[in-house]
Amino acid sequence: MTRTTTPPAGTVDFEPEFIAALKTLFEEKIVFNQALGLKVVSVRPEGVVGRIDMRPSLVGHYAYNRIHGGVVSAGLDAMAGLAIMAAIGARHMDETPAQRMLRFSKLGTIDLRVDYLRPAIGEFFELRAEVLRLGSRVASTRMEFFGADGQLLSTGAGAYIVS
């Protein structure tokens, strides 16, 4: 049995068309990500970065203009999915970008844990995610949610079905 392993971080450079396809899928085709205002900042095999700009429709506590906890958890969940897509894409660099994009159809959340460390108040937020383990059936991830000042506001961990 042949086993495919994930290349070491930093050894894979994605083609511009693969990154563009991931951004289109993530920012346009997943309509809920549009509702969150979630934008892709960077996509690397070792991790992804996104951004959410604060706006009135995301307020969870009106007195403090604090972002809703559901926005935080949904954003972290989405970023974990993107990190898994990047890791799967890096694992299959022998395929065309279009072939790699077809591998994401069965990706889904199994388990998600979010720890809210500090109130999320600010003009924008940065979200980061990385894959801790990518198996043939399940992936494990770690996520972080930062304020505009770089302060860590929330963390997350998740398990995802990949096949």
Tab-separated table of C-alpha atoms in Angstrom:
chain	number	residue	atom	x	y	z
A	1	MET	CA	0.000	0.000	0.000
A	2	THR	CA	1.349	3.410	-0.985
A	3	ARG	CA	0.955	6.175	1.548
A	4	THR	CA	0.915	9.830	0.551
A	5	THR	CA	2.365	12.230	3.077
A	6	THR	CA	2.055	15.962	3.404
A	7	PRO	CA	5.134	17.785	2.106
A	8	PRO	CA	7.158	19.716	4.695
A	9	ALA	CA	5.946	23.259	5.252
A	10	GLY	CA	7.382	25.790	2.847
A	11	THR	CA	8.205	23.300	0.079
A	12	VAL	CA	5.003	23.847	-1.926
A	13	ASP	CA	4.100	26.938	-3.904
A	14	PHE	CA	0.521	26.932	-5.154
A	15	GLU	CA	-0.257	28.047	-8.679
A	16	PRO	CA	-2.089	31.392	-8.952
A	17	GLU	CA	-5.076	29.609	-10.545
A	18	PHE	CA	-5.383	27.235	-7.545
A	19	ILE	CA	-5.345	30.132	-5.069
A	20	ALA	CA	-7.843	32.056	-7.223
A	21	ALA	CA	-10.145	29.015	-7.351
A	22	LEU	CA	-9.947	28.596	-3.555
A	23	LYS	CA	-10.728	32.293	-3.032
A	24	THR	CA	-13.682	32.134	-5.429
A	25	LEU	CA	-15.049	29.049	-3.694
A	26	PHE	CA	-14.491	30.464	-0.224
A	27	GLU	CA	-15.544	34.102	-0.749
A	28	GLU	CA	-18.227	33.808	-3.442
A	29	LYS	CA	-19.682	30.321	-3.703
A	30	ILE	CA	-20.036	29.739	0.052
A	31	VAL	CA	-22.737	32.348	0.567
A	32	PHE	CA	-22.557	32.206	4.375
A	33	ASN	CA	-18.942	33.377	4.189
A	34	GLN	CA	-20.245	36.385	2.249
A	35	ALA	CA	-22.703	37.098	5.067
A	36	LEU	CA	-19.795	37.037	7.528
A	37	GLY	CA	-17.679	39.231	5.251
A	38	LEU	CA	-14.898	36.649	5.474
A	39	LYS	CA	-12.016	37.365	3.091
A	40	VAL	CA	-8.929	35.277	2.309
A	41	VAL	CA	-5.665	37.048	3.092
A	42	SER	CA	-3.189	34.221	2.449
A	43	VAL	CA	-3.177	30.543	1.555
A	44	ARG	CA	-0.123	28.408	2.278
A	45	PRO	CA	0.109	24.647	2.865
A	46	GLU	CA	1.210	25.300	6.464
A	47	GLY	CA	-1.672	27.643	7.272
A	48	VAL	CA	-4.217	30.182	6.094
A	49	VAL	CA	-5.154	33.701	7.145
A	50	GLY	CA	-8.479	35.488	6.752
A	51	ARG	CA	-10.056	38.763	7.790
A	52	ILE	CA	-13.469	39.989	8.888
A	53	ASP	CA	-14.182	43.725	8.954
A	54	MET	CA	-16.572	44.758	11.726
A	55	ARG	CA	-19.961	46.084	10.653
A	56	PRO	CA	-23.341	46.606	12.369
A	57	SER	CA	-24.834	43.317	11.127
A	58	LEU	CA	-22.175	41.361	13.082
A	59	VAL	CA	-22.818	42.955	16.489
A	60	GLY	CA	-23.664	40.526	19.247
A	61	HIS	CA	-23.777	42.988	22.150
A	62	TYR	CA	-25.078	46.411	21.123
A	63	ALA	CA	-23.835	48.263	24.229
A	64	TYR	CA	-20.214	47.348	23.531
A	65	ASN	CA	-20.299	46.895	19.729
A	66	ARG	CA	-18.849	43.427	20.364
A	67	ILE	CA	-18.890	40.895	17.538
A	68	HIS	CA	-21.343	38.027	17.964
A	69	GLY	CA	-19.832	34.772	19.246
A	70	GLY	CA	-21.516	32.926	16.389
A	71	VAL	CA	-19.529	35.012	13.912
A	72	VAL	CA	-16.338	34.046	15.735
A	73	SER	CA	-17.139	30.321	15.739
A	74	ALA	CA	-18.419	30.285	12.152
A	75	GLY	CA	-15.348	32.196	10.977
A	76	LEU	CA	-12.957	29.844	12.745
A	77	ASP	CA	-14.834	26.814	11.378
A	78	ALA	CA	-14.634	28.199	7.837
A	79	MET	CA	-10.925	28.996	8.150
A	80	ALA	CA	-10.214	25.468	9.358
A	81	GLY	CA	-11.944	24.165	6.246
A	82	LEU	CA	-9.772	26.413	4.086
A	83	ALA	CA	-6.622	25.215	5.874
A	84	ILE	CA	-7.620	21.621	5.155
A	85	MET	CA	-8.208	22.480	1.489
A	86	ALA	CA	-4.706	23.953	1.329
A	87	ALA	CA	-3.173	20.890	3.020
A	88	ILE	CA	-5.020	18.520	0.677
A	89	GLY	CA	-3.974	20.651	-2.286
A	90	ALA	CA	-0.331	20.498	-1.169
A	91	ARG	CA	-0.562	16.723	-0.820
A	92	HIS	CA	-1.702	16.329	-4.435
A	93	MET	CA	0.509	18.761	-6.357
A	94	ASP	CA	0.871	16.145	-9.103
A	95	GLU	CA	-2.738	16.930	-10.119
A	96	THR	CA	-4.017	19.992	-11.946
A	97	PRO	CA	-5.583	22.778	-9.871
A	98	ALA	CA	-9.028	21.795	-11.225
A	99	GLN	CA	-8.522	18.161	-10.180
A	100	ARG	CA	-7.462	19.254	-6.682
A	101	MET	CA	-10.551	21.441	-6.331
A	102	LEU	CA	-12.747	18.352	-6.853
A	103	ARG	CA	-11.277	16.749	-3.714
A	104	PHE	CA	-13.147	19.114	-1.374
A	105	SER	CA	-16.697	17.902	-1.987
A	106	LYS	CA	-16.870	15.679	1.116
A	107	LEU	CA	-15.226	18.080	3.578
A	108	GLY	CA	-17.378	18.613	6.658
A	109	THR	CA	-17.163	19.506	10.339
A	110	ILE	CA	-17.264	16.626	12.834
A	111	ASP	CA	-16.423	18.495	16.024
A	112	LEU	CA	-15.681	22.124	16.846
A	113	ARG	CA	-14.533	23.715	20.075
A	114	VAL	CA	-14.142	27.461	20.537
A	115	ASP	CA	-12.693	29.181	23.603
A	116	TYR	CA	-13.641	32.849	23.939
A	117	LEU	CA	-10.713	34.429	25.788
A	118	ARG	CA	-11.471	38.164	25.541
A	119	PRO	CA	-14.303	40.358	24.225
A	120	ALA	CA	-14.021	40.764	20.457
A	121	ILE	CA	-14.271	44.504	19.957
A	122	GLY	CA	-12.502	46.235	17.091
A	123	GLU	CA	-12.601	47.536	13.538
A	124	PHE	CA	-11.437	44.240	12.014
A	125	PHE	CA	-10.365	40.745	13.019
A	126	GLU	CA	-7.718	38.353	11.702
A	127	LEU	CA	-8.396	34.620	11.637
A	128	ARG	CA	-5.679	31.976	11.297
A	129	ALA	CA	-5.913	28.227	10.914
A	130	GLU	CA	-3.503	25.340	10.516
A	131	VAL	CA	-3.854	21.603	10.057
A	132	LEU	CA	-2.361	19.579	12.877
A	133	ARG	CA	-3.051	16.205	11.260
A	134	LEU	CA	-4.339	15.274	7.824
A	135	GLY	CA	-5.314	11.629	7.622
A	136	SER	CA	-7.056	9.766	4.839
A	137	ARG	CA	-10.471	10.209	6.521
A	138	VAL	CA	-10.174	12.829	9.289
A	139	ALA	CA	-8.236	16.075	9.742
A	140	SER	CA	-7.536	17.958	12.980
A	141	THR	CA	-7.079	21.710	13.062
A	142	ARG	CA	-6.146	24.606	15.320
A	143	MET	CA	-7.543	28.112	14.810
A	144	GLU	CA	-6.993	31.602	16.257
A	145	PHE	CA	-9.060	34.816	16.222
A	146	PHE	CA	-7.139	38.093	16.704
A	147	GLY	CA	-8.168	41.711	17.203
A	148	ALA	CA	-6.881	44.584	15.074
A	149	ASP	CA	-4.237	45.193	17.737
A	150	GLY	CA	-2.896	41.633	17.365
A	151	GLN	CA	-4.345	40.454	20.686
A	152	LEU	CA	-5.552	36.845	20.782
A	153	LEU	CA	-9.323	36.923	21.424
A	154	SER	CA	-10.443	33.331	20.772
A	155	THR	CA	-8.996	29.952	19.904
A	156	GLY	CA	-10.527	26.909	18.286
A	157	ALA	CA	-9.889	23.268	17.588
A	158	GLY	CA	-11.788	21.084	15.191
A	159	ALA	CA	-12.085	17.665	13.610
A	160	TYR	CA	-13.232	17.342	9.996
A	161	ILE	CA	-14.233	14.503	7.679
A	162	VAL	CA	-12.165	14.686	4.494
A	163	SER	CA	-13.333	11.604	2.575
